[in-house]
Amino acid sequence: MDPKAVKSDLVLILDFGSQYTHLITRRIRSLSIFSLCISGTSPLSSITSLNPKVVILSGGPHSVHSDDSPSFADGFVKWALSNGVFVLGICYGLQLLVQRLGGEVRVGERQEYGRMEIEVEKSCGLFGGKRVGDRQVVWMSHGDEAARLPNGFQVVARSQQGAVAAVEDQENRFYGLQYHPEVTHSPEGMETLRNFLFDVCGVNADWKMEDVMDEEIKVINNTVGPDDHVICALSGGVDSTVAAMLVHRAIGDRLHCVFVDNGLLRYKERERVMETFDRDLHLPVTCVDATNQFLRTGRTHSHTIKSHHNVGGLPKDMKLKLIEPLKLLFKDEVRQLGRILRVPELFLKRHPFPGPGLAVRILGDVTEGNALDILRQVDEIFIQSIKDAGIYDSIWQAFAVFLPVKSVGVQGDQRTHSHVVALRAVTSQDGMTADWYYFEHEFLDDVARKICNNVRGVNRVLQMTRKKMSLAGFLNMSTGCLSEILQQYGNNMMNLSKRIAEIILRSLGDGYEEKFYESEFGDCHGYLRIVNYTPPDDVEEREVEGLGMHTDMSCITIVYQDELGGLQMRSKEGKWMDVRPCENSLVVNIGDLMQAWSNGRLRSSEHRVVLKQFMNRFSLAFFWCFGDEKVILAPDAVVGVGNSRVYHPFVCLDYLKFRESNEVGNFDKIGYTVKDFAGLKVEVQ
């Protein structure tokens, strides 16, 4: 993708080494704004040639007092002033901006790391409608601080220790934050970025993946001559598959795909990849079996694998032009592009697989004995069991590891001395950070039995979890049965919510479950609420309030109620209807977030709980929700041609806070709804 060819407003990030820089790019792109990251020390010509509307100076581990501290190019400030460019400095970026503009940065008397509270000193565009004195929690990580601001700058917020937390120079369009708005530890950080980009800078949210595809096809055609041919090295993974489909869309049969079997692939990987490309993608692929060459080389000339085995590695004297159509995209964006190119969903959802293959999952000599064959069989059983359990899509990556130890055991009444394997599964949003996936004990027991009974040479199976036991893990051990039941119930509700969402999307339009589920609902999470309602105190009370009329702050709510019942739904005519308990059934309710996302086509039903019997009522509600930083905006296709939008876009967390601050109602109505918060002056049909 050529950034210069993108017609949308560009937010350019100058990277000075912060571990969070990639998050800034992701957060901004989630707002449908094109964002690009380049080195903070890039020449001025590299910056000006991209013609950005906004430049963000990232944080970093450096001090502006160090002789070797990085800085932006000479002439940057003059260029920004003369071209009307907005500049936002974050942490180190703020300090750098202050110093270069004539202010003073000093080593802070009190270093500020982690969660801190800041207070607004001046109403400004950065903080939207916040008033002087309002406070918010942010994530700080700095030792230096701005001691004297340049001319024209004003302090708009300070930390609880009195340090400068936010500054602005409205006339010259310079702004700064001494904290990280891009991380989730700053709960209102996304709102601050939205305020800055939309309200202060006037950036247009018009960057779409369809436009990325069209622009990339133009770049490919301009790079590849009319008679030139392209070789594509296919791994069978998501990235190489989407890249191949994109290039094929651009130049057709002049693309030649090659799949190399290096002998380190998963069970029947070659057959499955070749079948998919032939049957589903209709893309010719040449398969090269280089098993002997790779494994023989490994026996004689082995080398340590570099720490990042999926980066670089191309020969310096390569006599070919290089096309990297997905270079600037994140994994979730690659999947979005794959859906547009009609790559099968099952293929797009495949777990990542390392370039060196199973070699990095064998501790010890890869070619010794039958380690590869054993690992292939173990991995196949593990992955297939995950799929059969319906939890494959809930896991970011799962794999087996062949350990360099043997274990004494008993199999078939005989003592054995066989290999040990370990199983690992993690959850993640972007692969930058991950946490272990919690498996039910029954699942692990079943998988371990299958492996030991079906894979000759294995007599023990281990599971890898987090390094230290968390409080949740301790409670799981302490409370045993209850925690396991709730964990299993929550996992089942997550899977059920996904199935319900896909059905709902299908009802809105043909193929909408494939078009919108992963991109719009793929990061949804859920939480459980257990409620015990106490009965009326007075026998004269025939019906008492359990929970007043309200709508749910979720996409989907799934409710289990015991045999007492008490749940009532309100019809369009305003009549209350009992939802009677039925054996082996659950109640599914549309929430406010789904109503807004569907542009009012789906209705968040008003409901309440009444207590009619002199017994405690028990219910278990599962709320399936968007992530806090999700921007709720109905897609154009969902709105429909000729129809008007009935909700303006909003951040999920903002609405949740609005509801929480307005929960002051009574038995007739609790708080406010999404129409009160984000509704436009248009009648919902």
XYZ file of C-alpha atoms in Angstrom:
685
model
C 0.000 0.000 0.000
C 1.411 3.353 -1.036
C 0.537 5.901 1.694
C 0.896 8.711 -0.823
C -1.919 7.243 -2.888
C -4.395 7.169 0.001
C -6.929 9.954 -0.405
C -8.127 9.998 3.212
C -6.791 12.381 5.840
C -3.541 11.016 7.241
C -2.540 10.969 10.893
C 1.224 10.443 10.869
C 2.926 9.065 13.968
C 6.605 9.783 14.546
C 7.896 6.853 16.586
C 10.463 7.645 19.279
C 10.583 4.133 20.725
C 7.504 3.783 22.904
C 6.282 0.250 23.531
C 2.768 1.589 22.902
C 3.320 3.276 19.535
C 1.601 0.467 17.617
C -1.450 0.956 19.828
C -1.770 4.584 18.747
C -1.916 3.464 15.128
C -4.495 0.773 15.896
C -6.699 3.056 17.974
C -6.778 5.699 15.267
C -7.503 3.213 12.489
C -10.381 1.836 14.557
C -11.973 5.274 14.091
C -11.886 4.805 10.284
C -8.957 7.222 10.032
C -5.825 6.347 8.080
C -2.805 6.284 10.364
C 0.810 5.527 9.550
C 3.902 5.183 11.725
C 7.445 6.103 10.667
C 10.695 6.705 12.531
C 10.742 9.841 14.649
C 14.105 10.808 13.170
C 12.919 10.573 9.554
C 14.086 13.354 7.209
C 11.685 16.246 6.818
C 11.149 15.290 3.183
C 9.794 11.895 4.270
C 7.217 13.656 6.418
C 6.183 16.385 4.002
C 5.846 13.965 1.078
C 3.076 12.154 2.956
C 1.111 15.392 3.428
C -0.351 14.532 6.851
C -3.167 16.521 8.410
C -2.047 15.566 11.913
C 1.336 14.517 13.317
C 1.595 12.683 16.633
C 4.939 12.537 18.437
C 5.041 9.245 20.339
C 6.449 8.518 23.741
C 9.760 6.788 24.284
C 12.268 5.609 26.904
C 14.627 8.548 26.351
C 15.277 11.792 28.193
C 15.505 15.053 26.271
C 18.568 15.837 28.394
C 20.593 12.967 26.908
C 23.064 13.801 24.173
C 21.823 10.937 22.027
C 18.102 11.507 22.557
C 16.165 11.301 19.249
C 14.367 14.318 17.848
C 12.298 15.320 14.852
C 13.990 16.872 11.827
C 15.090 20.490 11.662
C 12.453 22.573 9.943
C 9.579 20.408 11.205
C 8.057 23.129 13.383
C 8.254 25.756 10.640
C 6.682 23.352 8.140
C 3.839 22.465 10.536
C 3.102 26.131 11.252
C 3.091 27.189 7.610
C 0.937 24.263 6.457
C -1.708 24.250 9.170
C -0.681 20.841 10.523
C -1.906 19.820 13.977
C 0.755 18.354 16.285
C 0.144 16.243 19.400
C 3.009 15.209 21.665
C 2.530 12.189 23.933
C 4.830 11.765 26.970
C 8.368 12.049 25.523
C 6.787 13.681 22.478
C 5.339 16.432 24.667
C 8.676 17.029 26.373
C 10.449 17.135 23.021
C 7.933 19.631 21.675
C 8.268 21.849 24.748
C 12.067 21.835 24.586
C 12.319 22.466 20.841
C 9.864 25.379 21.063
C 11.869 27.181 23.757
C 10.369 25.825 26.956
C 12.126 23.980 29.757
C 12.026 20.311 30.717
C 13.568 19.183 33.972
C 14.046 15.949 35.839
C 10.889 15.535 37.876
C 11.070 15.711 41.640
C 8.381 13.046 41.731
C 8.414 10.397 39.038
C 4.968 9.298 37.928
C 4.446 5.708 36.793
C 1.250 3.705 36.474
C -2.283 4.821 37.255
C -2.566 8.482 38.201
C -5.414 10.943 38.499
C -5.413 14.231 36.594
C -7.637 17.275 37.021
C -8.845 19.632 34.297
C -7.651 23.230 34.824
C -9.069 24.729 31.632
C -11.921 23.707 29.363
C -10.536 22.746 25.977
C -11.160 20.640 22.902
C -8.939 17.821 24.121
C -11.296 16.996 26.958
C -14.554 17.685 25.158
C -17.302 18.720 27.526
C -15.304 18.291 30.709
C -15.367 21.228 33.057
C -12.710 22.752 35.268
C -12.238 20.498 38.273
C -13.311 17.302 36.537
C -10.972 14.371 37.091
C -10.035 11.215 35.243
C -7.661 8.278 35.685
C -4.760 7.997 33.224
C -1.661 5.836 32.703
C 1.612 7.720 33.174
C 5.210 6.658 32.619
C 7.673 9.535 32.918
C 10.540 10.851 34.988
C 11.041 14.244 33.304
C 8.375 16.952 33.301
C 7.639 20.267 31.637
C 8.804 23.026 34.004
C 8.294 26.113 31.806
C 6.062 26.152 28.749
C 6.883 27.911 25.463
C 5.141 31.170 24.612
C 1.509 30.639 23.685
C 1.128 27.374 25.595
C -1.325 26.879 28.444
C -1.692 24.121 31.024
C -5.103 22.472 30.669
C -4.650 19.614 33.175
C -2.345 18.634 36.030
C -1.615 15.403 37.858
C -2.564 14.864 41.482
C 1.052 15.725 42.335
C 0.876 19.036 40.490
C 2.877 18.082 37.392
C 1.799 19.236 33.937
C -0.484 16.572 32.423
C -1.882 18.306 29.319
C -1.050 21.483 27.382
C -2.262 23.339 24.320
C -1.378 26.207 22.009
C -4.606 26.641 20.065
C -3.326 29.406 17.818
C -0.403 27.362 16.508
C -2.189 23.979 16.742
C 0.264 22.396 19.225
C -1.042 20.020 21.900
C 0.514 17.661 24.422
C -0.390 14.887 26.876
C 1.938 13.683 29.618
C 0.219 10.298 29.702
C -0.720 7.464 27.348
C -4.283 7.913 26.025
C -3.876 4.903 23.741
C -3.767 2.243 26.474
C -6.817 0.751 28.140
C -5.389 1.739 31.534
C -6.447 5.295 30.586
C -10.226 4.639 30.583
C -11.082 7.954 28.908
C -8.026 8.034 26.650
C -9.915 6.937 23.557
C -12.415 9.722 24.133
C -9.536 12.207 24.314
C -8.130 10.953 20.999
C -11.583 11.242 19.434
C -11.990 14.785 20.717
C -8.591 15.756 19.383
C -8.942 14.183 15.941
C -12.575 14.994 15.198
C -13.372 18.140 17.182
C -9.992 19.881 17.305
C -8.406 18.778 14.014
C -11.527 18.128 11.934
C -10.239 14.828 10.542
C -12.641 12.941 8.275
C -13.458 9.324 9.187
C -13.554 7.971 5.650
C -10.820 5.327 5.539
C -12.288 1.980 4.470
C -10.744 -1.383 3.701
C -12.462 -1.401 0.295
C -10.508 1.741 -0.561
C -7.303 0.099 0.662
C -7.877 -2.776 -1.741
C -8.531 -0.476 -4.704
C -5.477 1.664 -3.970
C -3.241 -1.373 -3.482
C -4.347 -2.856 -6.794
C -3.333 0.407 -8.472
C 0.071 0.275 -6.767
C 0.598 -3.335 -7.857
C -0.303 -2.532 -11.454
C 2.041 0.458 -11.442
C 4.876 -1.651 -9.994
C 4.397 -4.696 -12.204
C 4.832 -4.043 -15.902
C 2.187 -5.246 -18.392
C 4.374 -8.188 -19.425
C 5.979 -8.894 -16.045
C 5.266 -11.942 -13.906
C 5.164 -12.279 -10.119
C 6.285 -15.183 -7.919
C 4.440 -15.569 -4.618
C 5.830 -17.761 -1.845
C 2.802 -19.259 -0.123
C 2.922 -20.549 3.424
C -0.769 -21.349 3.594
C -1.258 -18.790 6.348
C -3.628 -15.839 6.407
C -1.119 -13.185 5.305
C 0.341 -14.979 2.297
C -3.096 -16.168 1.176
C -4.643 -12.702 1.279
C -1.563 -11.235 -0.425
C -1.818 -13.830 -3.202
C -5.522 -13.169 -3.731
C -4.908 -9.426 -3.862
C -2.083 -9.669 -6.395
C -4.105 -12.142 -8.467
C -6.991 -9.666 -8.475
C -4.568 -7.101 -9.907
C -2.589 -9.054 -12.540
C -4.463 -12.339 -12.987
C -2.617 -15.401 -14.268
C 0.724 -13.602 -14.347
C 0.923 -14.544 -10.665
C 2.702 -17.842 -9.976
C 2.236 -19.235 -6.458
C 4.713 -21.702 -4.980
C 4.120 -23.756 -1.844
C 7.230 -25.370 -0.339
C 6.871 -28.410 1.899
C 9.900 -28.173 4.167
C 9.052 -31.294 6.133
C 8.168 -29.225 9.192
C 4.481 -28.737 8.473
C 1.469 -29.820 10.502
C -0.431 -33.040 9.898
C -1.637 -33.156 6.256
C -0.917 -29.431 5.938
C 0.259 -29.698 2.344
C -2.831 -31.601 1.206
C -5.196 -29.202 2.965
C -3.562 -26.056 1.611
C -3.447 -27.355 -1.947
C -7.075 -28.458 -1.759
C -8.218 -25.085 -0.420
C -6.465 -23.122 -3.154
C -7.786 -25.417 -5.845
C -11.355 -25.937 -4.631
C -12.218 -22.685 -2.827
C -9.860 -20.015 -4.147
C -9.389 -21.342 -7.696
C -5.785 -20.237 -7.632
C -3.152 -22.487 -9.270
C -0.285 -23.375 -6.943
C 2.932 -25.262 -7.634
C 3.956 -27.541 -4.777
C 7.641 -28.261 -4.167
C 8.590 -31.104 -1.830
C 11.867 -30.003 -0.232
C 11.582 -32.186 2.856
C 14.852 -34.037 2.395
C 16.754 -30.873 1.540
C 15.598 -29.013 4.662
C 15.952 -31.875 7.120
C 19.304 -32.983 5.724
C 20.629 -29.423 6.007
C 19.437 -29.283 9.583
C 21.515 -32.328 10.450
C 24.767 -30.846 9.168
C 24.613 -27.048 9.182
C 22.156 -26.008 11.858
C 22.020 -22.383 12.977
C 20.312 -20.628 15.829
C 16.975 -19.230 14.730
C 16.901 -15.450 15.012
C 14.649 -14.000 17.694
C 12.153 -12.746 15.109
C 11.980 -15.589 12.619
C 9.177 -13.964 10.615
C 10.979 -10.715 9.784
C 13.506 -10.175 7.014
C 15.696 -13.026 5.837
C 15.763 -12.082 2.154
C 19.122 -12.161 0.336
C 20.752 -8.769 -0.123
C 21.610 -9.433 -3.757
C 18.112 -10.534 -4.765
C 17.551 -9.684 -8.431
C 13.794 -9.314 -8.043
C 11.494 -6.429 -7.243
C 9.677 -6.887 -3.951
C 5.922 -6.406 -3.554
C 4.625 -6.220 0.018
C 0.926 -5.367 -0.318
C 0.081 -6.008 3.342
C 3.136 -4.402 4.902
C 1.214 -1.588 6.599
C -1.766 -3.625 7.785
C -2.379 -5.268 11.144
C -3.556 -8.872 11.348
C -7.205 -7.980 11.930
C -7.079 -5.608 8.950
C -5.605 -8.368 6.794
C -8.567 -10.538 7.746
C -10.981 -7.742 6.827
C -9.314 -7.472 3.437
C -9.511 -11.249 3.057
C -13.276 -11.150 3.539
C -13.610 -8.560 0.811
C -11.564 -10.843 -1.443
C -13.896 -13.737 -0.503
C -11.295 -15.861 1.210
C -13.238 -18.558 3.145
C -13.897 -17.618 6.756
C -12.528 -20.922 8.041
C -9.236 -20.130 6.332
C -9.090 -16.559 7.644
C -9.633 -17.729 11.212
C -6.730 -20.165 11.170
C -4.383 -19.813 14.094
C -0.943 -18.322 13.348
C 1.773 -20.846 12.531
C 5.506 -20.011 12.778
C 7.629 -19.808 9.646
C 10.113 -22.495 10.800
C 7.139 -24.763 11.394
C 7.203 -27.510 13.997
C 10.956 -27.041 14.429
C 10.386 -24.273 16.978
C 8.051 -26.551 18.925
C 10.569 -29.346 19.386
C 13.006 -28.739 22.221
C 16.131 -30.566 21.171
C 17.244 -32.218 17.941
C 14.425 -31.862 15.415
C 15.686 -34.704 13.234
C 16.384 -37.205 15.997
C 14.064 -40.207 16.164
C 10.429 -39.661 15.262
C 9.875 -36.384 17.120
C 8.258 -34.708 14.093
C 5.795 -37.537 13.501
C 4.844 -37.656 17.178
C 4.329 -33.898 17.374
C 2.205 -33.874 14.205
C -0.155 -36.472 15.635
C -0.367 -34.774 19.035
C -0.994 -31.371 17.469
C -3.721 -32.781 15.212
C -5.581 -34.393 18.121
C -5.289 -31.218 20.216
C -6.496 -28.838 17.491
C -9.292 -31.132 16.335
C -10.510 -31.525 19.918
C -10.606 -27.738 20.264
C -12.664 -27.484 17.080
C -15.020 -30.250 18.186
C -15.565 -28.406 21.469
C -16.540 -25.249 19.561
C -13.865 -23.073 21.168
C -11.378 -22.732 18.292
C -12.429 -19.163 17.461
C -12.134 -18.147 21.123
C -8.430 -19.010 21.121
C -5.811 -16.902 19.346
C -3.256 -19.699 19.096
C -3.037 -23.297 20.302
C -0.196 -25.756 19.813
C 1.669 -28.751 21.202
C 5.323 -28.886 22.264
C 7.647 -31.899 22.180
C 9.758 -31.864 25.354
C 13.322 -33.249 25.591
C 12.454 -35.549 28.499
C 10.936 -38.971 29.011
C 8.573 -40.154 31.697
C 7.997 -43.464 33.443
C 4.412 -44.660 33.241
C 2.118 -47.654 32.930
C 0.184 -48.345 29.738
C -1.648 -51.589 29.050
C -0.379 -53.126 32.304
C 3.177 -52.562 31.137
C 5.753 -50.101 32.402
C 6.749 -47.557 29.761
C 9.492 -44.990 29.385
C 8.140 -42.601 26.741
C 8.073 -39.000 25.601
C 6.327 -36.069 27.283
C 4.383 -33.422 25.354
C 2.890 -30.129 26.514
C -0.208 -28.270 25.354
C -0.489 -24.503 25.178
C -3.334 -22.154 24.223
C -3.492 -18.376 24.537
C -5.943 -15.562 23.956
C -4.959 -12.249 22.413
C -6.376 -9.375 20.388
C -3.381 -8.552 18.246
C -0.614 -10.964 19.209
C 1.324 -8.233 21.021
C 0.299 -9.516 24.445
C -1.378 -12.786 25.397
C -2.862 -14.674 28.318
C -3.411 -18.384 28.800
C -6.753 -19.907 27.856
C -8.650 -21.687 30.601
C -9.651 -25.233 29.593
C -12.229 -27.254 31.468
C -10.715 -30.180 33.364
C -12.960 -32.593 31.466
C -11.614 -31.277 28.171
C -7.988 -31.676 29.220
C -8.643 -35.145 30.574
C -10.280 -36.186 27.305
C -7.470 -34.764 25.151
C -4.749 -36.347 27.286
C -6.437 -39.754 27.038
C -6.762 -39.451 23.259
C -3.100 -38.535 22.879
C -1.756 -41.289 25.121
C -4.058 -43.902 23.561
C -3.478 -42.944 19.928
C 0.082 -41.638 19.679
C 2.709 -44.318 20.094
C 5.676 -43.042 22.084
C 3.817 -40.604 24.403
C 2.775 -41.475 27.946
C 2.366 -38.078 29.602
C 0.661 -34.806 28.639
C 1.254 -31.474 30.381
C -0.496 -28.122 30.084
C 1.364 -24.809 30.095
C -0.415 -21.996 31.965
C 0.659 -18.627 33.282
C 3.925 -18.444 35.189
C 2.376 -17.396 38.480
C -0.973 -18.402 39.914
C -3.401 -15.490 39.840
C -6.054 -14.726 42.434
C -8.628 -16.160 40.045
C -6.592 -19.337 39.773
C -6.373 -19.585 43.558
C -10.128 -19.134 43.871
C -10.633 -21.841 41.270
C -8.686 -24.210 43.499
C -10.389 -23.005 46.671
C -14.018 -23.033 45.565
C -13.640 -25.952 43.204
C -16.991 -26.943 41.746
C -18.719 -23.527 41.705
C -15.911 -21.684 39.931
C -15.589 -24.470 37.362
C -19.323 -24.439 36.683
C -19.382 -20.661 36.247
C -16.305 -20.740 34.020
C -17.861 -23.429 31.849
C -21.178 -21.585 31.750
C -19.427 -18.359 30.725
C -17.520 -20.108 27.940
C -20.730 -21.686 26.673
C -22.515 -18.333 26.728
C -19.684 -16.734 24.736
C -20.062 -19.373 22.050
C -23.861 -19.113 22.116
C -23.695 -15.313 21.841
C -21.568 -15.646 18.727
C -24.069 -18.018 17.132
C -26.974 -15.728 18.020
C -25.128 -12.698 16.623
C -24.494 -14.500 13.341
C -28.201 -15.379 13.073
C -29.152 -11.777 13.806
C -26.736 -10.469 11.175
C -28.116 -12.956 8.657
C -31.605 -11.574 9.345
C -30.397 -8.055 8.530
C -28.993 -8.977 5.126
C -27.756 -11.838 3.007
C -24.168 -12.700 3.892
C -23.962 -10.065 6.644
C -22.666 -12.629 9.162
C -19.554 -13.100 7.020
C -19.258 -9.426 6.145
C -19.651 -7.903 9.573
C -19.201 -10.448 12.378
C -15.412 -10.566 12.650
C -14.795 -6.886 11.911
C -17.571 -5.519 14.129
C -18.165 -8.172 16.799
C -14.948 -10.200 16.838
C -13.606 -8.458 19.965
C -16.807 -8.668 22.018
C -16.479 -9.867 25.596
C -18.956 -11.056 28.175
C -19.633 -10.959 31.876
C -21.945 -12.796 34.245
C -24.247 -11.284 36.834
C -25.800 -13.487 39.511
C -28.838 -11.881 41.164
C -30.766 -13.045 44.210
C -34.053 -11.148 44.627
C -35.551 -11.142 48.134
C -39.311 -11.735 48.520
C -41.877 -9.167 49.731
C -41.754 -8.385 53.438
C -45.487 -7.874 53.793
C -48.065 -10.513 52.921
C -50.346 -7.713 51.725
C -47.923 -6.868 48.915
C -49.082 -8.884 45.904
C -46.382 -7.528 43.581
C -43.212 -5.678 44.531
C -40.349 -4.161 42.626
C -37.420 -6.444 41.927
C -35.815 -4.300 39.242
C -37.493 -1.342 37.553
C -38.101 -0.867 33.848
C -34.863 -0.574 31.897
C -32.978 -1.628 28.800
C -29.697 -3.540 28.821
C -26.328 -1.891 28.145
C -25.167 -4.766 25.937
C -25.322 -6.180 22.440
C -27.037 -9.371 23.532
C -28.243 -10.521 26.952
C -28.888 -14.190 27.734
C -30.890 -14.795 30.911
C -31.529 -17.914 32.929
C -34.335 -17.524 35.475
C -35.442 -20.131 37.978
C -38.911 -21.621 38.166
C -40.334 -18.612 40.045
C -40.111 -16.334 37.005
C -40.855 -12.646 37.435
C -39.321 -11.293 34.224
C -41.664 -9.051 32.220
C -41.238 -7.540 28.750
C -42.966 -4.381 27.556
C -44.720 -4.515 24.188
C -44.778 -1.676 21.653
C -48.254 -0.850 22.938
C -46.889 -0.438 26.466
C -48.372 -3.642 27.872
C -46.358 -5.736 30.307
C -46.117 -9.424 29.394
C -44.851 -12.204 31.650
C -41.914 -14.234 30.370
C -42.709 -17.552 31.973
C -39.843 -19.924 32.760
C -39.558 -22.938 30.478
C -37.468 -25.988 31.253
C -34.158 -26.161 29.351
C -34.641 -22.696 27.854
C -32.964 -19.299 28.054
C -34.240 -15.787 27.381
C -32.373 -13.786 24.722
C -32.687 -10.023 24.722
C -31.345 -7.369 22.334
C -29.400 -4.627 24.116
C -28.865 -0.912 23.512
C -25.537 -1.342 21.731
C -27.033 -3.683 19.139
C -29.956 -1.304 18.647
C -27.574 1.566 17.909
C -25.319 -0.548 15.692
C -28.331 -1.702 13.645
C -29.534 1.904 13.251
C -32.703 1.044 15.137
C -33.624 -1.967 13.008
C -33.246 -4.144 16.104
C -35.065 -3.044 19.257
C -33.615 -3.081 22.734
C -36.658 -4.230 24.671
C -37.752 -2.606 27.895
C -38.171 -5.087 30.707
C -38.433 -5.342 34.464
C -38.498 -7.876 37.281
C -41.448 -8.218 39.650
C -41.667 -10.513 42.676
C -44.985 -12.278 43.151
C -44.100 -15.119 45.505
C -42.706 -15.244 49.009
C -39.533 -16.975 47.937
C -36.110 -15.786 46.841
C -35.815 -15.496 43.058
C -32.542 -16.445 41.368
C -31.364 -15.372 37.916
C -28.133 -15.599 35.968
C -27.620 -12.972 33.258
C -24.842 -13.038 30.671
C -24.118 -9.717 28.939
C -22.273 -9.853 25.587
C -20.777 -6.429 24.895
C -18.512 -4.474 22.593
C -15.068 -3.520 23.881
C -14.911 -0.253 25.824
C -13.097 1.553 23.005
C -15.366 0.346 20.215
C -16.882 3.160 18.138
C -20.563 2.333 17.595
C -21.567 3.342 14.073
C -24.047 1.505 11.868
C -22.384 0.402 8.586
C -23.802 1.992 5.456
C -25.136 -1.359 4.262
C -27.058 -1.828 7.508
C -28.524 1.675 7.335
C -29.696 0.996 3.790
C -29.905 3.157 0.685
C -32.233 6.105 1.148
C -32.518 5.695 4.912
C -31.305 8.212 7.467
C -29.041 7.527 10.401
C -30.862 7.697 13.692
C -27.788 7.616 15.951
C -24.585 9.587 15.821
C -21.360 7.588 16.363
C -20.213 7.167 19.949
C -17.647 5.279 22.009
C -19.052 2.356 23.963
C -17.403 3.363 27.230
C -18.870 6.865 26.978
C -22.378 5.436 26.853
C -21.742 3.062 29.735
C -20.558 5.978 31.856
C -23.584 8.017 30.800
C -25.913 5.244 31.903
C -24.114 4.671 35.165
C -24.272 8.367 36.019
C -28.003 8.516 35.281
C -29.252 5.382 37.043
C -31.559 7.390 39.299
C -34.924 6.042 38.212
C -37.819 4.329 39.903
C -40.108 1.382 39.298
C -41.487 2.993 36.137
C -38.152 3.790 34.506
C -34.507 3.461 35.432
C -32.096 5.986 33.959
C -31.871 6.719 30.256
C -31.540 4.799 26.997
C -29.257 4.947 24.002
C -31.763 7.229 22.249
C -31.339 9.758 25.046
C -27.569 9.582 24.645
C -26.949 9.337 20.900
C -30.300 9.646 19.142
C -30.683 12.079 16.261
C -33.830 14.060 15.510
C -35.221 11.357 13.240
C -38.129 9.037 13.847
C -37.173 5.367 14.031
C -39.396 3.360 11.685
